[in-house]
PDB file of C-alpha atoms in Angstrom:
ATOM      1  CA  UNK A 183       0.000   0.000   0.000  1.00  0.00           C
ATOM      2  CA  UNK A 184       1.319   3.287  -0.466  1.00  0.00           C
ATOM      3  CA  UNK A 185       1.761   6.087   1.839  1.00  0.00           C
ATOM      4  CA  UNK A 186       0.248   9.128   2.232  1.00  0.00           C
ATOM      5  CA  UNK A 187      -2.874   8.398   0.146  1.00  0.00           C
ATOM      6  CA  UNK A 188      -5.839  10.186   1.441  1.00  0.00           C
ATOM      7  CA  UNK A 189      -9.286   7.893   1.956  1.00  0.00           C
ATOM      8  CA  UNK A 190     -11.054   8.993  -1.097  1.00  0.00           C
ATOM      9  CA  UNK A 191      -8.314   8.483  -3.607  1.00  0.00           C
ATOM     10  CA  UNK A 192      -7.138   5.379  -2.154  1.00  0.00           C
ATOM     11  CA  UNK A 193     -10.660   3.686  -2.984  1.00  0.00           C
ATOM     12  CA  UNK A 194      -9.650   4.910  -6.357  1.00  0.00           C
ATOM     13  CA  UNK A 195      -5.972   3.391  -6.233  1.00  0.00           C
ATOM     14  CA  UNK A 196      -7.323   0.270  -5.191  1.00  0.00           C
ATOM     15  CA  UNK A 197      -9.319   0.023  -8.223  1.00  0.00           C
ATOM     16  CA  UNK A 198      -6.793   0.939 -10.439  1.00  0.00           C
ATOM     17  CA  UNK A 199      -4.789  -1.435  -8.804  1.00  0.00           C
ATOM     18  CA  UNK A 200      -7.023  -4.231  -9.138  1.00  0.00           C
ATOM     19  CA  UNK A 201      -7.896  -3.173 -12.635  1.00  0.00           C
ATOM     20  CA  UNK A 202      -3.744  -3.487 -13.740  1.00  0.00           C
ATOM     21  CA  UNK A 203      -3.664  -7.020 -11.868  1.00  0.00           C
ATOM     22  CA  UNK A 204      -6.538  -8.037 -13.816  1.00  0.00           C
ATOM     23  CA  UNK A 205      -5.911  -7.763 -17.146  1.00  0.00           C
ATOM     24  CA  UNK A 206      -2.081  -8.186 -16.192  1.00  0.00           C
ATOM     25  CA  UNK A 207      -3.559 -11.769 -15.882  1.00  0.00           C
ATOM     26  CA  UNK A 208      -4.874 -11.722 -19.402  1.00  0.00           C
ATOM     27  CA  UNK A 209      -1.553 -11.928 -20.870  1.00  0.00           C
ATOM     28  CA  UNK A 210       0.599 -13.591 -18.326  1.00  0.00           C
ATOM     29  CA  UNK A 211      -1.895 -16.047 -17.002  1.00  0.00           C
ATOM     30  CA  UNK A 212      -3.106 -17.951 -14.889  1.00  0.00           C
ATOM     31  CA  UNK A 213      -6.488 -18.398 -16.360  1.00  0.00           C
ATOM     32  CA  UNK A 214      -9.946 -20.305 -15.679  1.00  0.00           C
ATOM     33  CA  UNK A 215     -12.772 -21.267 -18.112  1.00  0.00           C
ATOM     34  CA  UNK A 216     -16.294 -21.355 -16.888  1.00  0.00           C
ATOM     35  CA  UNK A 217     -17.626 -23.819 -19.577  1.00  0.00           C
ATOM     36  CA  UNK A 218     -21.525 -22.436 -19.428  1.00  0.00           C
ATOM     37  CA  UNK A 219     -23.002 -24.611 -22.736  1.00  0.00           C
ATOM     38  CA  UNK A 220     -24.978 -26.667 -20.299  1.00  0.00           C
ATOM     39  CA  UNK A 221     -27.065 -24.173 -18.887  1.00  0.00           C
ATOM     40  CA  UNK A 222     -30.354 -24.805 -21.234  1.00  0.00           C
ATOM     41  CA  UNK A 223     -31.359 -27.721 -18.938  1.00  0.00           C
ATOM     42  CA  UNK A 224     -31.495 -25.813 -15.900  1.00  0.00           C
ATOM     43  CA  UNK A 225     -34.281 -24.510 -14.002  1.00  0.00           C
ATOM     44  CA  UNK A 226     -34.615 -20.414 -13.357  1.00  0.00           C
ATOM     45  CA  UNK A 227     -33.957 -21.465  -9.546  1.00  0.00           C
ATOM     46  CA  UNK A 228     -30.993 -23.659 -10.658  1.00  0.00           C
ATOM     47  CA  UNK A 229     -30.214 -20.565 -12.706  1.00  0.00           C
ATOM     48  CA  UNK A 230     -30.707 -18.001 -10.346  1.00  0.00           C
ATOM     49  CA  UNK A 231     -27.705 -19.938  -8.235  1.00  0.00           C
ATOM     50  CA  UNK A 232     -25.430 -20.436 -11.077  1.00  0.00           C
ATOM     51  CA  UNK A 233     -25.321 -16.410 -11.379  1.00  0.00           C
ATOM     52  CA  UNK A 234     -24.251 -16.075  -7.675  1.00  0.00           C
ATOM     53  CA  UNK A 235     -21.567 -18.070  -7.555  1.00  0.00           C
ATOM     54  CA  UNK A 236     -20.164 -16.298 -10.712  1.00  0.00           C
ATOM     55  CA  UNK A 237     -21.042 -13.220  -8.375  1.00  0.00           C
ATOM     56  CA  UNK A 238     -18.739 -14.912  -5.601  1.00  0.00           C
ATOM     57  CA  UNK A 239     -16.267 -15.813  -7.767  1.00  0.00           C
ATOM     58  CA  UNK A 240     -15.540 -12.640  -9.374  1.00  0.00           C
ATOM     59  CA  UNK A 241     -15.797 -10.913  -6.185  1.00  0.00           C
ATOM     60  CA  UNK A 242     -12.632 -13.462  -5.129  1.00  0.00           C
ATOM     61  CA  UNK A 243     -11.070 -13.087  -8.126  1.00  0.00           C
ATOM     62  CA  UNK A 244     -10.649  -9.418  -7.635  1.00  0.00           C
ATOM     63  CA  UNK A 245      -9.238  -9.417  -4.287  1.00  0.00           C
ATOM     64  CA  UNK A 246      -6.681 -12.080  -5.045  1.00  0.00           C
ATOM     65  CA  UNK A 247      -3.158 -11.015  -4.547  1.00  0.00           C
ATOM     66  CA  UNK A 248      -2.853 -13.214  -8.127  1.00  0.00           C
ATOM     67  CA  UNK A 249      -6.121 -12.972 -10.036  1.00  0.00           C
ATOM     68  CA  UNK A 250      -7.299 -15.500 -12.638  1.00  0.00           C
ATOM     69  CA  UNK A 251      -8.210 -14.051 -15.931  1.00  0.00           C
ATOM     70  CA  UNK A 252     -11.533 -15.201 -16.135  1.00  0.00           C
ATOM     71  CA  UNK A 253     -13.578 -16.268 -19.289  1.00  0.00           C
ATOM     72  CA  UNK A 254     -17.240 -16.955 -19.333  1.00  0.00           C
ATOM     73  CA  UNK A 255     -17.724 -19.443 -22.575  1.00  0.00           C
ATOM     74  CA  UNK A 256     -20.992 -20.915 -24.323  1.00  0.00           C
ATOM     75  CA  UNK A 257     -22.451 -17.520 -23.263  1.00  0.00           C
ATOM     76  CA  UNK A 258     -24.803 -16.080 -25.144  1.00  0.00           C
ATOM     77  CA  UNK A 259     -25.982 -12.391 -24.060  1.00  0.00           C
ATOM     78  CA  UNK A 260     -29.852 -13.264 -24.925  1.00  0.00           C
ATOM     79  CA  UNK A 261     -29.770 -16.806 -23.013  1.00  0.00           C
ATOM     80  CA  UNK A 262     -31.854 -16.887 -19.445  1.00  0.00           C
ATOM     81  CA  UNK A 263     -28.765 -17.008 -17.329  1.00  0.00           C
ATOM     82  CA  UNK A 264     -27.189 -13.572 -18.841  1.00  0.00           C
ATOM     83  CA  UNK A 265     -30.341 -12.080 -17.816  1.00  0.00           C
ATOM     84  CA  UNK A 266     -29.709 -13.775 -14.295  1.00  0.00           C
ATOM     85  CA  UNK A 267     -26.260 -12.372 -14.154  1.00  0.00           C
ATOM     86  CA  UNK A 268     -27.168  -8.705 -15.324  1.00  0.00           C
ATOM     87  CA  UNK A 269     -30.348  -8.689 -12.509  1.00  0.00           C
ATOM     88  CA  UNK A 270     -28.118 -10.413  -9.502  1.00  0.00           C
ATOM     89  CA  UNK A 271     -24.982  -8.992  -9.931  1.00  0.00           C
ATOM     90  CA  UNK A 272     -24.474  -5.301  -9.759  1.00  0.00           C
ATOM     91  CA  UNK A 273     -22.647  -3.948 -12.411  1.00  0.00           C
ATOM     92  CA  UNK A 274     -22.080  -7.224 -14.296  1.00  0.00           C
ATOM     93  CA  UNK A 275     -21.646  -5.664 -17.882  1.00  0.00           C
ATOM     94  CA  UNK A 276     -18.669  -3.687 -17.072  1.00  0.00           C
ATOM     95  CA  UNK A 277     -17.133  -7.037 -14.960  1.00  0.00           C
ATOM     96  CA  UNK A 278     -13.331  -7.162 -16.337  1.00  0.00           C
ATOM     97  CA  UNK A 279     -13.342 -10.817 -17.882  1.00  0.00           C
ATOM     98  CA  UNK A 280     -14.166 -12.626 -21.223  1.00  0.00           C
ATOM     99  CA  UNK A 281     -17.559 -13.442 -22.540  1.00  0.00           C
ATOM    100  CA  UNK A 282     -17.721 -15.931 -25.441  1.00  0.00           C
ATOM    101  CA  UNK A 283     -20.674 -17.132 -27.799  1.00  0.00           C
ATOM    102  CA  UNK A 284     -18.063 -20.523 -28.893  1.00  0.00           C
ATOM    103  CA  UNK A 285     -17.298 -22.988 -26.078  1.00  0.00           C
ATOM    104  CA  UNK A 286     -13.839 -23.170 -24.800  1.00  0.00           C
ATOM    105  CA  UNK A 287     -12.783 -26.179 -26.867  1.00  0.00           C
ATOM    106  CA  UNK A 288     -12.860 -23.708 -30.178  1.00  0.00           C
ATOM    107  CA  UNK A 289     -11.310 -21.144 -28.351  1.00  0.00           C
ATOM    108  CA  UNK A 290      -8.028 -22.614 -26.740  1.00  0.00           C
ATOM    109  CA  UNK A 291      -5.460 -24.962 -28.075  1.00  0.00           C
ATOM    110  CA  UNK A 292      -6.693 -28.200 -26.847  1.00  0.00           C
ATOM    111  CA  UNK A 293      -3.422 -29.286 -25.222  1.00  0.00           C
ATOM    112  CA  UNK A 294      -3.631 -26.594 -23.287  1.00  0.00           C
ATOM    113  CA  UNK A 295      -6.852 -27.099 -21.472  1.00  0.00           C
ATOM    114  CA  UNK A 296      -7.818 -29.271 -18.220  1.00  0.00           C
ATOM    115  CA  UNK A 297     -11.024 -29.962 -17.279  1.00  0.00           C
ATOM    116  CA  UNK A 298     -11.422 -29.869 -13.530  1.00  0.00           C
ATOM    117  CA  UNK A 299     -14.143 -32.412 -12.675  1.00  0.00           C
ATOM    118  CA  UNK A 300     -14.325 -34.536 -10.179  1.00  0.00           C
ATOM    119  CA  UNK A 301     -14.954 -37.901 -12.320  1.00  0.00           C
ATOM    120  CA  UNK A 302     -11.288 -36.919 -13.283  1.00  0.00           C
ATOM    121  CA  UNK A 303      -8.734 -40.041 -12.266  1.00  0.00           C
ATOM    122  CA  UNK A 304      -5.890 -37.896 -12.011  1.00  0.00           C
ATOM    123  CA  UNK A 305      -5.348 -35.589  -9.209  1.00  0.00           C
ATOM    124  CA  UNK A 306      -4.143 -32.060  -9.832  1.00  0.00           C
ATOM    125  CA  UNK A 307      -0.850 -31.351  -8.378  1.00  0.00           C
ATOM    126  CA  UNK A 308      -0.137 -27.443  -9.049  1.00  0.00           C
ATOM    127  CA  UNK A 309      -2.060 -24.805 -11.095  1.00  0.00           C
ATOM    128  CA  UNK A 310       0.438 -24.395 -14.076  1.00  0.00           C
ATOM    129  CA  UNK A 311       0.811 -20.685 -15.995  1.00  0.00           C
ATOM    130  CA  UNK A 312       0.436 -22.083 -19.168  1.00  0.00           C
ATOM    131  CA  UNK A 313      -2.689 -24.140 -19.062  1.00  0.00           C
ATOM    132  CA  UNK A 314      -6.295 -23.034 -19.036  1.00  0.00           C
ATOM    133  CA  UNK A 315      -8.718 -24.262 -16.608  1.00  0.00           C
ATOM    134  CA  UNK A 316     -12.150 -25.107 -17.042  1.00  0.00           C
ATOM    135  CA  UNK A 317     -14.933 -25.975 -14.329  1.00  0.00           C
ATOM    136  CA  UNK A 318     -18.282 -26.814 -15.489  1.00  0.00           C
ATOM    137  CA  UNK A 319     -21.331 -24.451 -14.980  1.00  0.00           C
ATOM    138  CA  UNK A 320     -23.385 -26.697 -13.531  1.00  0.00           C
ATOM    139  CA  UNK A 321     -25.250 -26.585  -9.981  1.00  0.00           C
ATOM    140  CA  UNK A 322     -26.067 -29.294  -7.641  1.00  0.00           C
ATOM    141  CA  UNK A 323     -29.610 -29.771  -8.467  1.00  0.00           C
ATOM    142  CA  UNK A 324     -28.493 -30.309 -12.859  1.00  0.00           C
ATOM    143  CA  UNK A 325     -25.760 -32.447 -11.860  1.00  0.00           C
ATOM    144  CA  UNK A 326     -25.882 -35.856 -14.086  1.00  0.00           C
ATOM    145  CA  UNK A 327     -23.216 -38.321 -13.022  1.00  0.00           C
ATOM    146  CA  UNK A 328     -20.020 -37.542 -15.348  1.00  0.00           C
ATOM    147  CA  UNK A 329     -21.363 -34.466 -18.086  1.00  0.00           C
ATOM    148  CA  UNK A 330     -17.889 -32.803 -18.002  1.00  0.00           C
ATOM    149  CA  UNK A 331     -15.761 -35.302 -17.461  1.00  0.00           C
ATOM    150  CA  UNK A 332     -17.860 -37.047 -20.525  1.00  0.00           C
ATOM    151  CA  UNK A 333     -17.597 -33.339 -22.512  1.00  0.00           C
ATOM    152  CA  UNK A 334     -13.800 -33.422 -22.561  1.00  0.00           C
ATOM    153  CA  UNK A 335     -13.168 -37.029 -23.144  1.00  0.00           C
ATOM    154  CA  UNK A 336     -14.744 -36.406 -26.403  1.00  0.00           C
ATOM    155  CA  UNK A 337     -12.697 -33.858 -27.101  1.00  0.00           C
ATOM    156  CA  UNK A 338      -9.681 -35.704 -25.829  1.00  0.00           C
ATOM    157  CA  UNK A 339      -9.069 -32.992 -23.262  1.00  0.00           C
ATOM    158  CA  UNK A 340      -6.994 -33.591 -20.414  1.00  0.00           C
ATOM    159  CA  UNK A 341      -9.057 -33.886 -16.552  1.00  0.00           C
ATOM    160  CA  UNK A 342      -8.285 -34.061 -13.288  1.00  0.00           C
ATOM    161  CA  UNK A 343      -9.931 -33.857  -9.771  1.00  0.00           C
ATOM    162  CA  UNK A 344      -9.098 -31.461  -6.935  1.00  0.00           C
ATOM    163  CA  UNK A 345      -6.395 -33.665  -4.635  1.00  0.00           C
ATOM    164  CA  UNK A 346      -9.697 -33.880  -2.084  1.00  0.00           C
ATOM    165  CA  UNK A 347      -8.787 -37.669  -1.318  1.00  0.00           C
ATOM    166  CA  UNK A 348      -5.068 -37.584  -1.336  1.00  0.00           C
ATOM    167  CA  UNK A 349      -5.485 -34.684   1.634  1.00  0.00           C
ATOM    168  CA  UNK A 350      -9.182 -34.924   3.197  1.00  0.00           C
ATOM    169  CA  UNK A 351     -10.657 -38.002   5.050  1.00  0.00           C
ATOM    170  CA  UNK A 352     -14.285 -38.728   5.439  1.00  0.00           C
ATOM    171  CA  UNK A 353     -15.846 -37.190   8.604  1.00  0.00           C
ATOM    172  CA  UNK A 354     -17.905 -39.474  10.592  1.00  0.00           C
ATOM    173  CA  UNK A 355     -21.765 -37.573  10.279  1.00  0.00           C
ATOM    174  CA  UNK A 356     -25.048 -37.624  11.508  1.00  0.00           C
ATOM    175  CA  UNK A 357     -26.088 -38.608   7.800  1.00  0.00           C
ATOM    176  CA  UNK A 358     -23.421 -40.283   6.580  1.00  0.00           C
ATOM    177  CA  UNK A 359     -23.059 -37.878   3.746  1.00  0.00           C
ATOM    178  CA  UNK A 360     -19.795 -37.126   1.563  1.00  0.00           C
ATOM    179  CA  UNK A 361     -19.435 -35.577  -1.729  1.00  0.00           C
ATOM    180  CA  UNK A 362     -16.744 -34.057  -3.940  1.00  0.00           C
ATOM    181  CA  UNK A 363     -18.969 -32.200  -6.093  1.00  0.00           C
ATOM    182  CA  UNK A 364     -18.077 -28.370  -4.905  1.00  0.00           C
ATOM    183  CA  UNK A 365     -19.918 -24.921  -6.191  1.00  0.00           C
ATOM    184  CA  UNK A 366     -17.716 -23.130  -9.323  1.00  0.00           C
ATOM    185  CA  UNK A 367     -16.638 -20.316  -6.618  1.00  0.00           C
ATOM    186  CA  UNK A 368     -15.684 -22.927  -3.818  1.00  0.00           C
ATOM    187  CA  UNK A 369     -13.593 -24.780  -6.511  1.00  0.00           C
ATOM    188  CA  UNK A 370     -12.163 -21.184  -7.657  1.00  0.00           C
ATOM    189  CA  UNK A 371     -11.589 -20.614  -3.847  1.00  0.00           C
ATOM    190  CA  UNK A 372      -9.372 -23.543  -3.437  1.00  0.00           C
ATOM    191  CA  UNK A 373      -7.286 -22.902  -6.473  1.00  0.00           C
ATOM    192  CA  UNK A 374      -6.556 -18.810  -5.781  1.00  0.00           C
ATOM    193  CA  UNK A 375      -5.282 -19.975  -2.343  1.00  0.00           C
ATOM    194  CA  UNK A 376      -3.615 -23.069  -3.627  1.00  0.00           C
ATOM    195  CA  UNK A 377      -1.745 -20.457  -6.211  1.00  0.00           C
ATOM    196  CA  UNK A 378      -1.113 -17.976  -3.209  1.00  0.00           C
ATOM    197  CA  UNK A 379      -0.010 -20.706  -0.493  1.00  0.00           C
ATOM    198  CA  UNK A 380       1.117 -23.969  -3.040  1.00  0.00           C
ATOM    199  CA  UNK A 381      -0.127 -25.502   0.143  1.00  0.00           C
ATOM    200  CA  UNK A 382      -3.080 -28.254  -0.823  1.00  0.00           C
ATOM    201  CA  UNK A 383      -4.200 -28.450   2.412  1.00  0.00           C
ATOM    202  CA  UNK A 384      -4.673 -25.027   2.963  1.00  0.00           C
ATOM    203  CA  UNK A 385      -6.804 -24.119   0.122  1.00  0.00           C
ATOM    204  CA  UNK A 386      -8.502 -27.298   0.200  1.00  0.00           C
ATOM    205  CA  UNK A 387      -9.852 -25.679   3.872  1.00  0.00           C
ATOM    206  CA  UNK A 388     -10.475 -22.707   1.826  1.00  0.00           C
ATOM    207  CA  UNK A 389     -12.884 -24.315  -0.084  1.00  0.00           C
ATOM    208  CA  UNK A 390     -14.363 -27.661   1.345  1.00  0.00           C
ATOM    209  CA  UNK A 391     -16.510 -26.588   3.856  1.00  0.00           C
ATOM    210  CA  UNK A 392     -17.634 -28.778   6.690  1.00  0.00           C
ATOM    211  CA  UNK A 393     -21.308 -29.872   4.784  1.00  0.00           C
ATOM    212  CA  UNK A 394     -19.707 -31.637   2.424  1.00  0.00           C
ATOM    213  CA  UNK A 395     -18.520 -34.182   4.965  1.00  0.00           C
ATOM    214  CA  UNK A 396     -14.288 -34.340   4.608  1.00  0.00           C
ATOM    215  CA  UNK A 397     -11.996 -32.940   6.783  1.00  0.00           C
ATOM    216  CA  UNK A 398      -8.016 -32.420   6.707  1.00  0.00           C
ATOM    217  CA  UNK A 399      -6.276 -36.104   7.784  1.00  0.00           C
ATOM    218  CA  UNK A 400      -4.515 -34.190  10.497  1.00  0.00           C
ATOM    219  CA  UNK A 401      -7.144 -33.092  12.206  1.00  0.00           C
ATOM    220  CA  UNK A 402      -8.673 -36.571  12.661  1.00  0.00           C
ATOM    221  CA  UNK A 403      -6.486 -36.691  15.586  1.00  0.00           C
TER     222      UNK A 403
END
C-alpha cells in the first residue's frame, strides 16, 4: 500500500490497482474457463444460483493477490442465465473478464486445457501458468453423473480432480453424507489460495466446507 494516500483516492488506487492485476492476468496467465453450454437444462432457480456463484467468484477473483483471468464461454448475451447475471450482480456488464458465444474447446489450443471435474482419475498437483482451466457451470440440483468429465473425453481434453482424497478423510456424520462435487466459486476458492499458499491443504480448507462431509487427515487426531 502506499503512503500518504488520502481515503477517497485510495478507494480509487485500489481500483486501479485491481484493474492493472486483472488484465495483467490476461496476458501472463493464470487463467480459468467457466464452460456455461450446459445451462439450457437448468431450471430459473438452478439458474438463479449459477449467477451467484459467478457473483462470488468474481468478487474473489478481484481481491486475489494473483487474479485469474476469467472467461465466461458458451455464453450467449440473450440466453436466461445472462439475464440472471445482469439482474443479480451489480454492475455485471462492465465485470473485467471474457464473454464468449463458442465454447472453450474452439477457443483454446486443446493441449492446453484441463477440465477440472471430479470424475477426473488424475489428481491435480499445481495450477500451471500455461494451461487453461475449465470448471463446469453446472449446480447441484443439474448435476448428471459424469457431463464434463464425458464433454472433454470427447474432445480428448486432459481432466483431473481437486487432490480432495489424497489430503481430506471422510468425517464421521449424523447422515453419513460425503461428496466431492463443490460450487464453481468454492472450486475457484481452493485454487486462488492453492496459487497464493502452493499448500493443498490449505486451500482445500479454503474451499471444502464442513457440509460436504471431509476434513483435513490431520485433524482426525
Amino acid at each position: 500500500m502506499v503512503l500518504g494516500i488520502c481515503p477517497q483516492h485510495s478507494k480509487r488506487f485500489l481500483r486501479a490497482l485491481t484493474k492493472e492485476k486483472l488484465l495483467e492476468a490476461k496476458h501472463s496467465g493464470p487463467r480459468l474457463c467457466i464452460d456455461l453450454s450446459m445451462t439450457h437444462h437448468m431450471s430459473k432457480k438452478e439458474l438463479s444460483r449459477l449467477a451467484g456463484q459467478i457473483r462470488r467468484l468474481y468478487g474473489s477473483n478481484k481481491k486475489a493477490d494473483r487474479p485469474f483471468w476469467i472467461c465466461l464461454t458458451g455464453f450467449t448475451i440473450d440466453s436466461p442465465l445472462y439475464e440472471e447475471c445482469v439482474r443479480m450482480n451489480d454492475g455485471f456488464s462492465s465485470y473485467l473478464l471474457d464473454i464468449k458465444e463458442e465454447d472453450c474447446f474452439r477457443l483454446f489450443p486443446l493441449e492446453t486445457l484441463v477440465y477440472l471435474t471430479p470424475d477426473s482419475e488424475h489428481a491435480l498437483e499445481d495450477v500451471d501458468l500455461n494451461k487453461v482451466y475449465i470448471l463446469g457451470g453446472l449446480v447441484d440440483e443439474s448435476i448428471q453423473k459424469k457431463v464434463t468429465f464425458q464433454k472433454a473425453w470427447e474432445y480428448s481434453v486432459k481432466t483431473a480432480r481437486l487432490p480432495i482424497q489424497e489430503y481430506m478423510v471422510r468425517n464421521q456424520n449424523g447422515k453419513n453424507y460425503h461428496s466431492e462435487i463443490l460450487a464453481i466459486n468454492q472450486v475457484f476458492d481452493i485454487l486462488s489460495t492453492y496459487l497464493e499458499t502452493r499448500n493443498w491443504p490449505e486451500a482445500l480448507k479454503k474451499g471444502v466446507t464442513s457440509g460436504k462431509g471431509y476434513i483435513l487427515r490431520n485433524s482426525v487426531e
